CSV table of C-alpha atoms and ligand atoms in Angstrom, one decimal:
chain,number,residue,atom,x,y,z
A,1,UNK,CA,61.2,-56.8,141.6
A,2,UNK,CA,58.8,-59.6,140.8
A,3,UNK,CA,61.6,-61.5,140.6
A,4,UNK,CA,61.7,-61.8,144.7
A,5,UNK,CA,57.6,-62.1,145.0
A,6,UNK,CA,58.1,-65.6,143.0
A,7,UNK,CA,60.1,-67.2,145.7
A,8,UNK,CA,57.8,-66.5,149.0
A,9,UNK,CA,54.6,-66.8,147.4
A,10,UNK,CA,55.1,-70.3,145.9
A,11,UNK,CA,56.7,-71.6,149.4
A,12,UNK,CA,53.6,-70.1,150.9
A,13,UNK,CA,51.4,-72.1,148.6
A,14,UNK,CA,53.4,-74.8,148.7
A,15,UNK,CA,53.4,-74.9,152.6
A,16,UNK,CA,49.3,-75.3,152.8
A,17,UNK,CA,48.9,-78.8,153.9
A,18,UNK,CA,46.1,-79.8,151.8
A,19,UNK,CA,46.1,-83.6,153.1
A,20,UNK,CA,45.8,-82.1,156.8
A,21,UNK,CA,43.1,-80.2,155.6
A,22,UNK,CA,41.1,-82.0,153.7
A,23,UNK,CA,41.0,-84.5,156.2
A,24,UNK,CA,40.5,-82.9,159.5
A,25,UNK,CA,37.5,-81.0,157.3
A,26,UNK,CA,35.7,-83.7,155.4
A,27,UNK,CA,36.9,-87.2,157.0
A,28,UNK,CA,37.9,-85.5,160.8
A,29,UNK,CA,40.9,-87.5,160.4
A,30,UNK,CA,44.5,-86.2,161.2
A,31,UNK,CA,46.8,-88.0,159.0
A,32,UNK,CA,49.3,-87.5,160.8
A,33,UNK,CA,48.1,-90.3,163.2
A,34,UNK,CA,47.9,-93.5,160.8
A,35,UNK,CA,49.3,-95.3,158.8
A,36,UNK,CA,52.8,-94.1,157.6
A,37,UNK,CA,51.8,-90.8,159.0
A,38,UNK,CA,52.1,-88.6,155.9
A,39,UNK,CA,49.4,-86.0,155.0
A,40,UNK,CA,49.7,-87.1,151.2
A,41,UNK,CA,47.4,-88.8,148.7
A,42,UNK,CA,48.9,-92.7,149.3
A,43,UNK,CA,48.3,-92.4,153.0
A,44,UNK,CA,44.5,-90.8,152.8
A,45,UNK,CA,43.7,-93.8,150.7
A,46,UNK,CA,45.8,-96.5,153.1
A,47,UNK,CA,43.5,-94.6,155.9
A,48,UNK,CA,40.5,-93.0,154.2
A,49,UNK,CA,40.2,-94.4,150.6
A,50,UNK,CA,39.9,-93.7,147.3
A,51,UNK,CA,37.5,-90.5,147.1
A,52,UNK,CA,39.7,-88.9,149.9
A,53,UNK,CA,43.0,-89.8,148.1
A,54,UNK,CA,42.2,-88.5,144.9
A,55,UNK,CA,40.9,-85.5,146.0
A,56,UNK,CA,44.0,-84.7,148.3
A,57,UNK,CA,46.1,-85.9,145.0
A,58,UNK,CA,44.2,-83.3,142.8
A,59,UNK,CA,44.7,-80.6,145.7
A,60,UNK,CA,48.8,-80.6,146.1
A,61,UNK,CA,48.8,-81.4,142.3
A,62,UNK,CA,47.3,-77.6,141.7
A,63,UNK,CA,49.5,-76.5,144.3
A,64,UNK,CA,52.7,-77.3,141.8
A,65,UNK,CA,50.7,-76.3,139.1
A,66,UNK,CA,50.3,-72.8,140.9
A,67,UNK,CA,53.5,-72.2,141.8
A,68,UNK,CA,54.8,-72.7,138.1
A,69,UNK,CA,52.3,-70.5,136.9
A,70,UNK,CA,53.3,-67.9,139.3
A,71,UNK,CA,56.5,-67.9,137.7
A,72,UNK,CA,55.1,-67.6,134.3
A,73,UNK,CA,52.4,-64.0,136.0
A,74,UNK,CA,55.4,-62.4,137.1
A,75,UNK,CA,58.1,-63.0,134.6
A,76,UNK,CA,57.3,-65.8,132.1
A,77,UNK,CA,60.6,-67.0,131.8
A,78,UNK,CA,61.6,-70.5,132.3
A,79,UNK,CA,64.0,-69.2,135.2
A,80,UNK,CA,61.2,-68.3,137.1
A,81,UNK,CA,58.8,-70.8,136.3
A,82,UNK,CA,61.6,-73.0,137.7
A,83,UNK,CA,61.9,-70.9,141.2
A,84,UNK,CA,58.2,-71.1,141.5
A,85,UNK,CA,58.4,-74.7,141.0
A,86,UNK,CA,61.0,-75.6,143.6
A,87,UNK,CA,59.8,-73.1,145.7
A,88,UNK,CA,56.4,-74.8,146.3
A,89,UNK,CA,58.0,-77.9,146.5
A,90,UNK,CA,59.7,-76.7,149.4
A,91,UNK,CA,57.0,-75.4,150.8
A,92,UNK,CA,54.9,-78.6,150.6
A,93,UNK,CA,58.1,-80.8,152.0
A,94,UNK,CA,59.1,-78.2,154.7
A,95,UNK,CA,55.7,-76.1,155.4
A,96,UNK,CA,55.6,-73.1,157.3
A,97,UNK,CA,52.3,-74.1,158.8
A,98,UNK,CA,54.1,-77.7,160.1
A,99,UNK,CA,57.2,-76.6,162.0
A,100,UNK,CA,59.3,-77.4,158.2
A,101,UNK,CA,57.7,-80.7,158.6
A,102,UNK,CA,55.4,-81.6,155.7
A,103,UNK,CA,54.5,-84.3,152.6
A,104,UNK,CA,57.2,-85.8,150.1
A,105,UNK,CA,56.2,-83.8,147.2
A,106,UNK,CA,55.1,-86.5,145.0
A,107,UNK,CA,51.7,-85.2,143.8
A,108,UNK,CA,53.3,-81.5,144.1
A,109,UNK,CA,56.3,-82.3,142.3
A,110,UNK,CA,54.2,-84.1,139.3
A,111,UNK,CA,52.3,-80.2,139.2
A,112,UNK,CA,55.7,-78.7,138.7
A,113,UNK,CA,56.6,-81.1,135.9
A,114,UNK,CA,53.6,-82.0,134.2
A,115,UNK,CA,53.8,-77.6,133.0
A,116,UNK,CA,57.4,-77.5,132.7
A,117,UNK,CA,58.1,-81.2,131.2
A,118,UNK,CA,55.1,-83.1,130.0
A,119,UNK,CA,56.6,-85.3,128.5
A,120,UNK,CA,59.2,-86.4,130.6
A,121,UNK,CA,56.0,-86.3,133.2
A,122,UNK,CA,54.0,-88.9,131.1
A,123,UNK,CA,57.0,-91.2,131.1
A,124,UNK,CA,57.8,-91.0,134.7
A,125,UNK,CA,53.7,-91.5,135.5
A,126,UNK,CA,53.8,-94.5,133.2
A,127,UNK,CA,56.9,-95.9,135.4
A,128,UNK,CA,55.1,-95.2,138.6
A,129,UNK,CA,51.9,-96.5,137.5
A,130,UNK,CA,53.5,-100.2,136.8
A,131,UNK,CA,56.1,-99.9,139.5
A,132,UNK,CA,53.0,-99.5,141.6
A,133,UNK,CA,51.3,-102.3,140.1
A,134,UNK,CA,53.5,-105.1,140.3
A,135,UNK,CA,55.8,-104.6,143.7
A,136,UNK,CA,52.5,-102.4,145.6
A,137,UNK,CA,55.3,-100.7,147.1
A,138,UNK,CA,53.6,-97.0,146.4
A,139,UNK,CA,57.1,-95.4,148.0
A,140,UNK,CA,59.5,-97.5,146.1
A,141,UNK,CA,57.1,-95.7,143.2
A,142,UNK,CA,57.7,-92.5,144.2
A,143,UNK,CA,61.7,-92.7,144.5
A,144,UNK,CA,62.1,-94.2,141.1
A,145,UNK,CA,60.0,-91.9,139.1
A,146,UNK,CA,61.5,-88.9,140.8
A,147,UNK,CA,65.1,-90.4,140.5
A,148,UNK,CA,64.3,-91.0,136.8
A,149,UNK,CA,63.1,-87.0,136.0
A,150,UNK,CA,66.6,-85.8,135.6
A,151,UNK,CA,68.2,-88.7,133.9
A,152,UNK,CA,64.9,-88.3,131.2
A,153,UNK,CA,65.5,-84.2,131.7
A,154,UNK,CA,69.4,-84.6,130.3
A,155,UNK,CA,68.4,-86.7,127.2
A,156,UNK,CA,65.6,-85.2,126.5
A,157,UNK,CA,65.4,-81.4,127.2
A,158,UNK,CA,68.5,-80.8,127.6
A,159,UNK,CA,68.7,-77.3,129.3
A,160,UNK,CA,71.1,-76.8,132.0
A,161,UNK,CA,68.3,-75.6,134.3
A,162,UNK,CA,66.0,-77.7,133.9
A,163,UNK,CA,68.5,-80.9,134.5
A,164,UNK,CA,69.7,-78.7,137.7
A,165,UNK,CA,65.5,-78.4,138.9
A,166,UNK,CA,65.4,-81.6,138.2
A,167,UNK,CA,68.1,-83.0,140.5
A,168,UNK,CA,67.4,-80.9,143.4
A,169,UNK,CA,63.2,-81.7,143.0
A,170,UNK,CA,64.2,-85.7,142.6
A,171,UNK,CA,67.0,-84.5,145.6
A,172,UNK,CA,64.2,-83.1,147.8
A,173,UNK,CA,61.0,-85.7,147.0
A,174,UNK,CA,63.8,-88.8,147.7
A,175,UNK,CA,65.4,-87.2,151.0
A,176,UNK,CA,61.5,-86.9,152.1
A,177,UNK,CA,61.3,-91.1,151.8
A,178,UNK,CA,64.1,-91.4,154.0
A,179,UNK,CA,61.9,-93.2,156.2
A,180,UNK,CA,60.1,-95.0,153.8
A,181,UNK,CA,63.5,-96.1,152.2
A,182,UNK,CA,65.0,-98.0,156.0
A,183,UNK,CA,61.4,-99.8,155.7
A,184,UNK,CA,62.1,-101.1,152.0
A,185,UNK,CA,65.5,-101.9,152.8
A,186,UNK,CA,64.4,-104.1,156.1
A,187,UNK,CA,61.9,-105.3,154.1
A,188,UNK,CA,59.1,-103.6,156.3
A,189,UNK,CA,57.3,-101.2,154.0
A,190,UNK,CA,53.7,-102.0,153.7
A,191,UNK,CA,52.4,-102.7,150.8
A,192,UNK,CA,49.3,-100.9,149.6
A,193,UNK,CA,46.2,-101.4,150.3
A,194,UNK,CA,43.2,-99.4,150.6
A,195,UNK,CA,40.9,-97.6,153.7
A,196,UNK,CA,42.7,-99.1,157.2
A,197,UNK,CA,41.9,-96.3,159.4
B,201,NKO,O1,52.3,-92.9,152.9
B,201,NKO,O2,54.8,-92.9,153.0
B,201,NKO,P1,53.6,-93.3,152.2
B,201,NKO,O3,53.6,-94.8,151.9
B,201,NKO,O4,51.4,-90.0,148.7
B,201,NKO,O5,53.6,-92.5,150.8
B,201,NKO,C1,54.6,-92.6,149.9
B,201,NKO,C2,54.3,-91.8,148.7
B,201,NKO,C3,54.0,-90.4,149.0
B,201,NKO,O6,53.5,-89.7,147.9
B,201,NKO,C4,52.1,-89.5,147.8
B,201,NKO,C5,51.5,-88.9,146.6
B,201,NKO,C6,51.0,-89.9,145.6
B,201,NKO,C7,50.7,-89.3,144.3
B,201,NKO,C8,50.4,-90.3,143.2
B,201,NKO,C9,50.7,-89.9,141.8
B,201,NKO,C10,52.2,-89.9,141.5
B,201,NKO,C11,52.6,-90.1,140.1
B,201,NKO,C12,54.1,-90.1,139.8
B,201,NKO,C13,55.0,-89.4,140.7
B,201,NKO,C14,56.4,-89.1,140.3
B,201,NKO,C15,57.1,-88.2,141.2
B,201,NKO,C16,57.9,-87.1,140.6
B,201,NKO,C17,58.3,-85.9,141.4
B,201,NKO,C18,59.5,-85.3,140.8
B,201,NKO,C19,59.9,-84.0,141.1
B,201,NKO,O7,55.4,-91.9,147.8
């Protein structure tokens, strides 16, 4: 029975737009006016800046980490820890609350990972963290780390599920960039810089 409260409640989580929030409360900014647009952590700090981004990052990080660890207060198995964890992605990419419009699950995503595959998760930071640094293409980032989680998943855990979470999460965070992936390739992504509004 548990089994189908896993599901709902993570997408539910999941689907609370945290940047939209946060912003409209604190900053009475509507992300979804500036910059690229998205209600995640790399556009508060393009628009807002640093305070704002990291506390919108901290915010849909716990949201991954909840829906994991409502897989683990039902069942505790890595099955469900897994269906909590895509199911808040999905909910963050493709919110109820947003017409299925939502973020890109970066921050989210890391959550999920960072319980179910830390290391893998401090590898894909690190890669991030210097993609970040030397192109300042925050996007470009995001789609290599997240393309990199199932390659590192199949050498290094393993497990058939966890290689199969980790193709559709990489699946779902890179369909999200679509947008962000025709600027790169016309050479029109902005790089990053901080508070623009
Ligand atoms: O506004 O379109 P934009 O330029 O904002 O934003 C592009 C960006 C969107 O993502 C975010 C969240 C930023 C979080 C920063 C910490 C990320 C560290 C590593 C992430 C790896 C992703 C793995 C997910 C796999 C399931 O990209």
């Amino acid at each position: 029975m548990e089994m189908f409260l896993i599901a709902p409640i993570a997408y539910l989580i999941g689907s609370i737009p945290s940047g939209l929030i946060l912003g409209k409360l604190f900053w009475n900014t509507d992300l979804r006016k500036f910059g690229s647009k998205n209600i995640g952590a790399t556009n508060a700090y393009r628009t807002l800046g640093i305070y704002p981004a990291i506390i919108i990052f901290a915010a849909d990080f716990v949201k991954g980490i909840l829906g994991v660890l409502l897989g683990i207060y039902f069942l505790n198995t890595p099955i469900a820890m897994i269906i909590g964890g895509i199911a808040v992605i999905i909910g963050h990419n493709w919110s109820l609350f947003l017409r299925f419009s939502g973020g890109k699950g970066v921050a989210t995503g890391l959550g999920v990972i960072a319980i179910l595959m830390p290391i893998v998760t401090l590898a894909i930071f690190i890669v991030w963290v210097l993609i970040v640094v030397f192109t300042k293409y925050v996007s470009l980032a995001s789609i290599v780390a997240a393309g990199l989680v199932p390659i590192l998943a199949y050498f290094w855990i393993g497990q058939i599920e966890y290689i199969i979470f980790s193709a559709l999460a990489a699946g779902f965070v890179i369909y999200r960039h679509k947008s962000n992936i025709i600027r790169l390739l016309k050479g029109t992504e902005v790089k990053i810089k901080a508070g623009n509004k």
